[in-house]
Each structure stands twice: as C-alpha cells, then as structure tokens.
XYZ file of C-alpha atoms in Angstrom:
389
model
C 57.261 -36.275 -37.435
C 59.716 -33.926 -39.131
C 59.916 -30.152 -39.161
C 62.405 -27.436 -39.970
C 62.433 -25.723 -36.554
C 61.368 -27.484 -33.357
C 60.412 -24.949 -30.668
C 60.368 -26.060 -27.041
C 58.044 -23.800 -25.049
C 54.607 -22.450 -25.922
C 54.896 -19.119 -24.183
C 55.053 -15.766 -25.984
C 58.627 -16.080 -27.267
C 58.129 -19.568 -28.703
C 54.803 -18.613 -30.272
C 56.200 -15.365 -31.693
C 59.112 -17.207 -33.285
C 56.747 -19.814 -34.738
C 54.422 -17.160 -36.154
C 57.256 -15.124 -37.663
C 58.714 -18.229 -39.306
C 55.257 -19.050 -40.681
C 55.107 -15.664 -42.448
C 58.218 -16.731 -44.403
C 57.009 -20.247 -45.151
C 59.336 -21.904 -42.641
C 57.750 -24.890 -40.871
C 57.838 -25.274 -37.091
C 56.401 -27.412 -34.299
C 55.865 -26.059 -30.772
C 56.032 -28.263 -27.672
C 54.423 -27.006 -24.446
C 54.503 -28.931 -21.166
C 51.336 -27.304 -19.799
C 47.865 -26.653 -21.203
C 46.922 -23.592 -23.217
C 44.677 -22.399 -20.377
C 47.548 -22.714 -17.919
C 49.852 -20.634 -20.108
C 47.166 -17.975 -20.543
C 46.536 -17.935 -16.803
C 50.047 -16.762 -15.962
C 50.117 -13.120 -14.873
C 53.134 -11.272 -16.241
C 54.255 -7.748 -17.043
C 52.718 -5.746 -19.819
C 55.076 -2.998 -21.024
C 56.141 -3.610 -24.621
C 59.221 -1.993 -26.160
C 59.223 -0.506 -29.643
C 61.117 -3.513 -31.010
C 58.488 -5.963 -29.777
C 55.731 -3.766 -31.208
C 57.433 -3.972 -34.603
C 57.784 -7.758 -34.336
C 54.080 -8.120 -33.517
C 53.267 -6.084 -36.602
C 55.623 -8.122 -38.755
C 54.042 -11.315 -37.423
C 50.581 -10.024 -38.381
C 49.231 -10.129 -34.815
C 49.093 -6.459 -33.867
C 45.473 -5.559 -34.652
C 44.027 -5.996 -31.148
C 47.174 -4.618 -29.539
C 46.911 -1.420 -31.580
C 43.235 -1.089 -30.688
C 43.299 -1.951 -26.970
C 46.865 -1.177 -25.868
C 47.870 2.078 -24.208
C 50.763 4.039 -25.661
C 52.878 5.563 -22.897
C 55.313 8.293 -23.813
C 56.680 8.782 -20.316
C 56.819 7.509 -16.745
C 56.734 9.011 -13.260
C 59.434 8.487 -10.649
C 58.940 9.419 -7.006
C 61.083 9.437 -3.917
C 59.305 10.166 -0.679
C 56.836 12.930 -1.655
C 58.880 14.205 -4.610
C 57.797 13.169 -8.088
C 59.089 13.882 -11.598
C 58.473 12.675 -15.130
C 60.805 11.195 -17.728
C 59.442 11.949 -21.193
C 60.226 9.085 -23.574
C 58.899 10.774 -26.701
C 60.853 13.964 -26.076
C 64.125 12.143 -25.562
C 63.806 9.273 -28.065
C 60.892 9.927 -30.396
C 59.392 6.596 -29.274
C 56.832 5.342 -26.771
C 56.098 2.008 -25.081
C 52.806 0.107 -25.158
C 50.983 -1.095 -22.049
C 49.417 -4.379 -23.174
C 49.443 -7.457 -20.965
C 51.744 -10.354 -21.742
C 48.722 -12.624 -21.410
C 47.061 -10.703 -24.236
C 50.196 -10.968 -26.390
C 50.149 -14.723 -25.832
C 46.418 -14.944 -26.566
C 46.868 -13.106 -29.872
C 49.721 -15.398 -30.860
C 47.774 -18.564 -30.019
C 44.869 -17.323 -32.107
C 47.179 -16.643 -35.057
C 48.901 -20.035 -34.836
C 45.556 -21.838 -34.607
C 44.179 -19.879 -37.561
C 47.213 -20.967 -39.590
C 46.831 -24.589 -38.400
C 50.179 -24.320 -36.659
C 51.344 -27.489 -34.931
C 51.363 -27.110 -31.117
C 51.621 -30.098 -28.785
C 50.385 -29.533 -25.207
C 50.968 -31.557 -22.027
C 54.294 -32.885 -23.282
C 56.448 -34.741 -20.773
C 59.954 -36.193 -20.606
C 61.342 -33.914 -23.308
C 64.872 -34.925 -24.301
C 67.089 -33.144 -26.825
C 69.285 -35.469 -28.882
C 72.336 -34.791 -31.070
C 72.030 -31.007 -30.884
C 75.696 -30.740 -31.797
C 75.177 -32.699 -35.026
C 73.549 -31.958 -38.372
C 70.560 -34.151 -37.504
C 69.116 -33.135 -34.128
C 65.865 -34.591 -32.843
C 63.666 -34.387 -29.781
C 61.769 -37.148 -28.023
C 58.876 -36.661 -25.618
C 55.709 -38.248 -24.277
C 52.077 -37.182 -24.600
C 49.524 -39.085 -22.510
C 52.011 -41.941 -22.130
C 52.707 -42.182 -25.861
C 56.334 -41.787 -26.961
C 56.892 -39.357 -29.825
C 59.822 -38.037 -31.837
C 60.409 -34.962 -33.991
C 63.368 -34.726 -36.360
C 64.361 -31.199 -37.277
C 67.010 -28.890 -38.683
C 67.183 -26.620 -35.625
C 65.906 -26.499 -32.046
C 64.813 -23.274 -30.337
C 64.790 -23.530 -26.556
C 62.066 -21.100 -25.414
C 61.147 -23.145 -22.341
C 62.085 -20.804 -19.528
C 64.536 -20.888 -16.651
C 63.471 -24.356 -15.455
C 63.228 -25.922 -18.907
C 65.344 -28.668 -20.429
C 67.013 -26.628 -23.175
C 69.718 -24.870 -21.189
C 70.476 -28.076 -19.292
C 71.141 -29.805 -22.622
C 74.247 -27.667 -23.115
C 77.198 -29.416 -21.429
C 78.502 -27.842 -18.224
C 81.992 -27.539 -19.691
C 80.532 -25.423 -22.498
C 78.209 -23.015 -20.687
C 79.032 -20.419 -18.067
C 76.386 -18.910 -15.821
C 76.293 -15.495 -14.141
C 73.815 -14.736 -11.373
C 72.829 -12.097 -8.841
C 70.081 -12.731 -6.269
C 68.368 -9.689 -4.782
C 67.490 -9.754 -1.056
C 63.779 -8.971 -1.507
C 60.768 -9.794 -3.639
C 57.778 -8.052 -5.195
C 54.319 -8.636 -3.790
C 51.894 -7.931 -6.629
C 48.126 -7.730 -6.833
C 45.704 -7.385 -9.706
C 42.478 -5.492 -8.987
C 39.445 -4.428 -10.982
C 39.982 -0.770 -10.157
C 40.948 2.259 -12.269
C 44.696 3.027 -12.261
C 45.800 5.700 -9.819
C 47.557 7.496 -12.686
C 47.476 7.218 -16.480
C 51.254 6.622 -16.398
C 53.333 4.150 -14.414
C 54.695 5.371 -11.077
C 57.981 3.931 -9.825
C 58.346 4.861 -6.163
C 61.368 4.797 -3.849
C 60.269 5.362 -0.248
C 61.810 4.869 3.152
C 59.534 1.821 3.508
C 60.700 0.254 0.239
C 59.874 0.218 -3.447
C 56.386 0.395 -4.973
C 55.078 0.338 -8.537
C 51.691 1.522 -9.783
C 50.873 -0.026 -13.147
C 47.801 -1.017 -15.139
C 46.331 -3.345 -17.732
C 43.446 -1.150 -18.883
C 41.209 1.634 -17.600
C 39.477 -0.723 -15.147
C 42.262 -3.184 -14.323
C 45.268 -2.182 -12.231
C 48.491 -3.934 -11.276
C 50.337 -2.802 -8.129
C 53.523 -4.006 -6.469
C 55.382 -3.411 -3.234
C 58.828 -4.572 -2.191
C 58.591 -7.297 0.441
C 60.714 -9.759 2.346
C 61.662 -13.013 0.673
C 60.279 -14.792 3.724
C 56.787 -13.363 3.115
C 54.005 -15.303 1.439
C 50.913 -13.844 -0.260
C 48.771 -15.230 2.564
C 50.648 -12.977 5.005
C 49.103 -9.927 3.343
C 45.420 -9.101 3.471
C 44.129 -6.807 0.748
C 43.640 -4.029 3.299
C 47.219 -4.392 4.551
C 48.540 -4.209 0.999
C 46.575 -1.071 0.137
C 47.634 0.698 3.331
C 51.280 -0.123 2.714
C 51.086 0.994 -0.909
C 49.603 4.330 0.170
C 52.526 4.878 2.528
C 55.038 4.388 -0.289
C 53.657 6.672 -2.994
C 53.321 10.475 -2.871
C 50.433 11.698 -0.714
C 48.557 13.316 -3.609
C 48.601 9.982 -5.483
C 47.612 8.010 -2.378
C 44.568 10.220 -1.948
C 43.371 9.322 -5.466
C 44.000 5.577 -5.108
C 40.872 3.474 -5.639
C 41.093 0.195 -3.724
C 39.188 -3.041 -4.118
C 39.426 -6.818 -3.746
C 42.442 -8.461 -5.355
C 41.713 -10.955 -8.118
C 45.309 -12.246 -8.106
C 48.078 -11.968 -5.544
C 51.619 -13.361 -5.790
C 55.231 -12.776 -4.802
C 58.039 -12.730 -7.363
C 61.702 -13.014 -6.322
C 64.222 -10.786 -8.089
C 67.162 -12.299 -9.934
C 69.678 -11.324 -12.596
C 70.911 -14.325 -14.585
C 72.728 -14.927 -17.872
C 74.095 -18.082 -19.431
C 76.707 -18.064 -22.187
C 76.739 -19.078 -24.977
C 73.138 -18.998 -26.201
C 73.873 -21.472 -28.979
C 75.276 -24.991 -28.946
C 75.362 -26.730 -32.287
C 71.829 -26.520 -33.654
C 70.252 -25.632 -30.314
C 69.480 -21.962 -29.660
C 68.295 -20.514 -26.345
C 65.712 -17.717 -26.246
C 64.302 -15.663 -23.393
C 64.220 -16.974 -19.825
C 65.995 -20.155 -20.891
C 69.097 -17.997 -21.289
C 68.586 -14.965 -19.066
C 66.465 -13.469 -16.294
C 66.167 -9.798 -15.338
C 64.540 -8.176 -12.311
C 61.067 -6.898 -13.255
C 62.097 -3.267 -12.675
C 61.726 -1.674 -16.100
C 59.863 -4.671 -17.610
C 62.708 -6.105 -19.692
C 61.916 -9.835 -19.405
C 59.520 -10.344 -22.316
C 61.187 -7.577 -24.296
C 64.625 -9.156 -24.039
C 63.135 -12.483 -25.113
C 61.675 -10.677 -28.121
C 65.093 -9.374 -29.124
C 66.397 -12.963 -29.038
C 63.510 -13.975 -31.289
C 64.402 -11.144 -33.670
C 68.001 -12.325 -34.046
C 67.092 -16.010 -34.335
C 64.208 -15.459 -36.759
C 66.346 -13.360 -39.073
C 69.217 -15.828 -38.839
C 66.918 -18.705 -39.789
C 65.401 -16.645 -42.601
C 68.865 -16.018 -43.981
C 69.663 -19.715 -43.756
C 66.551 -20.918 -45.571
C 66.138 -18.064 -48.038
C 69.769 -17.298 -48.899
C 71.569 -20.493 -47.886
C 73.703 -18.406 -45.517
C 74.638 -19.453 -41.996
C 76.023 -16.049 -40.981
C 72.900 -15.068 -39.014
C 72.720 -18.259 -36.982
C 76.498 -18.336 -36.521
C 76.446 -14.848 -34.968
C 73.167 -15.337 -33.052
C 74.672 -15.850 -29.610
C 77.099 -12.953 -29.951
C 74.421 -10.512 -31.128
C 71.802 -11.626 -28.632
C 74.173 -11.520 -25.662
C 75.457 -8.047 -26.557
C 71.924 -6.714 -26.179
C 71.051 -8.973 -23.223
C 73.903 -7.590 -21.118
C 72.787 -4.013 -21.826
C 69.277 -4.928 -20.654
C 70.765 -6.631 -17.589
C 72.732 -3.475 -16.817
C 69.654 -1.268 -17.090
C 67.507 -3.570 -14.937
C 70.267 -3.795 -12.306
C 70.732 0.003 -12.323
C 67.021 0.751 -12.047
C 66.543 -1.878 -9.322
C 69.496 -0.486 -7.362
C 68.110 3.029 -7.709
C 64.546 2.323 -6.581
C 64.788 -0.300 -3.811
C 65.872 -0.140 -0.193
C 68.388 -2.863 0.572
C 68.576 -4.608 3.981
C 72.254 -3.719 4.455
C 71.938 -0.190 3.052
C 73.992 2.353 5.012
C 73.299 6.062 5.420
C 76.058 6.681 2.868
C 74.387 4.289 0.408
C 71.092 6.120 0.845
C 72.678 9.509 0.223
C 74.254 8.199 -2.985
C 70.898 6.790 -4.065
C 69.220 10.127 -3.320
C 71.898 12.000 -5.268
C 71.365 9.678 -8.240
C 67.610 10.293 -8.146
C 68.071 14.051 -7.979
C 70.619 13.945 -10.797
C 68.124 12.008 -12.916
C 65.450 14.569 -12.071
C 67.603 17.549 -13.036
C 69.758 16.260 -15.890
C 68.374 15.902 -19.424
C 71.228 13.664 -20.562
C 70.540 11.242 -17.688
C 66.847 11.226 -18.574
C 67.671 10.565 -22.222
C 69.863 7.600 -21.279
C 67.072 6.172 -19.142
C 64.446 6.815 -21.834
C 66.556 5.132 -24.536
C 66.896 2.014 -22.402
C 63.267 1.996 -21.293
C 61.740 2.205 -24.787
C 64.260 -0.381 -25.942
C 67.693 -0.215 -27.505
C 67.655 -0.869 -31.260
C 68.185 -4.454 -32.428
C-alpha cells in the first residue's frame, strides 16, 4: 500500500489531521493499535479552545459540536470559601466550548468513514523505517498478517507510549520532564452539574474541579495521593470529600449519584525536542504531556495538527517545504507556553506535600492578586481560551 501521509494513532489528533488533509485532497492512512470502541471508551477532558473549534469547522465536523456543546465565557476559582469569576469574553472576546473529547473523536470517525478514509485497527508490531530518508515506510501486523505502507511523510500521533517518539535516535532528541507528587481522582456521574461554569477549587484539603459534559452528565475531580487506587474510594467517600473542598454554598447544591466511571490520573509535564526527524513528525502526547489543570492536552495536540496540516498543504499545493521545515520550531514555541500555563495553574491550585507556611502564603497572595487585578485575569483568560496559532 502507498499513501502520501501515514498517520500512526487513531485518536482525535490523528483523525483530525487525516480529515483536514482529506479536505485538500491529500491522501492518508491511519493506523490504530486498539479497536474503535476502545478509543471511544476512553474518558478524557472536554474543554475546547477557540483554535480547535476553528479546526473542527475547517474539517467539516463541527455540526454536532455547535448544536450540543456548551459555550463557556468564564470560569470560577475558589479558595476555601472565597470564590471569584474570570470572564473570558470580557478579557479576550472569545469563549471555550465544553464538548467531550470522546464526542470529538466520534464526530471525526464518522467523517472519515463517510469519506471512505483508510483506518487500520488492531495493528501490532509497528516499525518506522527510513524516516530520515526521502522514502520512509512503515511495517506492521494485523491478525498475524505482515503489511507495509510506503509514504511521503509519517505523522506520529500515537501518544506518550507509542513507537513514534522512540524512533527518533537518543542522540537527536532531548526530553524534559516534571512529575507532580499527586494525582487526580475523577468520577463521571449522571447528575446535573453543580454550576453552569467550571469551578477550580484550592482548599486546605487539596484541589478539586467541578466540570460537566452536558446538563445531566457531570465530571468531578479531587486531588489524591499517588498511592491511592480508585477502589480505595467509595462513591460516598468521594462526594463527601468533594463537598469539603468547594465553597459551602456550592456544596449545598451538589447533586450526588452513582459513578459510571472512576479513575486516577497522574500529573506530568513532559516535552521532547525536536518534534521532527527527517520525514517523521510528532503530534500531541507523542511529543508533550501537560497536567490536566486548564485542559491543554487535546488543545495543544490540535495546535500541532494546525502547523503540520498547513505545512503539508504548502508542500503539496505550492511545492514549498517551508511549513514542514519550520514545523518543530513553531509547534514547540506554542507548546512551551501551554506547558508554562499548565504548570502555573497547577502550582496555584494544588496543595503540595512539602508545602511550607511561606509557600501557602505566596499561593494565597497569588490567588488574591488574580482576584483583584484585571491584567492578571486577562493573562489567564488569554491562555485559557488559547493563544493564537
């Protein structure tokens, strides 16, 4: 088999890139190591930046998002029983969309299937060959059958544990990492959200986040120990702890119910450089990870897709390699700004195990400064709705 762009990874970034390329008549093949149902079963964040909204529209997959998503033009931040609002629209003229990553992925699968896009599932033993040459190819197995795809370019959208980053020689790539000393215990429940906007809470007991998927589906998180497991927490214990961490007036309104999903996510900041080696390009989690505070993971992957898609367009439509030659530089410049914001917001909202009284007072002063200072709120709002591409 031969294609123009071989995409490793059938998650939202790989599918979005494939769909965008399709709109310009550029052929692609997507390889996914799991099944479609498995990919759609993964529970992820659901706050979409303005840039990702525009990409969904450009890809022709925004109809359901526009109809069912929730535009949010602000967010609430609390510390102990204090609470204040940061108005995104006032400070930036933009909003974010609450629309689950699973739904983004579902819409993209539907579009690729409608266009008869080539997606291979259950692929195993993926190996990237000759990425630093003009004739790269990828070999893999499906149900014990060996297969090969020759291509012009390879897009590695296969996540942190995928093969793409590992294909770049160790003497070429440099990795940067920060591990946070806590995790997020999250539950999904068929209950109405406690508030129509997200609440980020810093309490003496640790961080909490009140989020939602729709008017009858809520997503809640609390900071927990890395040694915890979901089985350590009953639903009742989770709800009681959440109530202790959010302002009393919000806790009184909280509607509880059985969890339909419960998991713990560790927090990590990670970046690898460069994001291009020869004709191999890394996108999304294959190249970088952010803590979930501020929901930058999918959105940062989307910005990678933007730069790579436009670089490939320029190559095929104008016979220019400038876009692909500058891909890594452009993508990383924005990635590091997203890393900075996620690190700042995580540092502001969580209680750290080794936090001193001095550290707490500084954190409190930062929160109060954000509450009182319009310029600080504008800086936060600009980062939250998404820096321009």
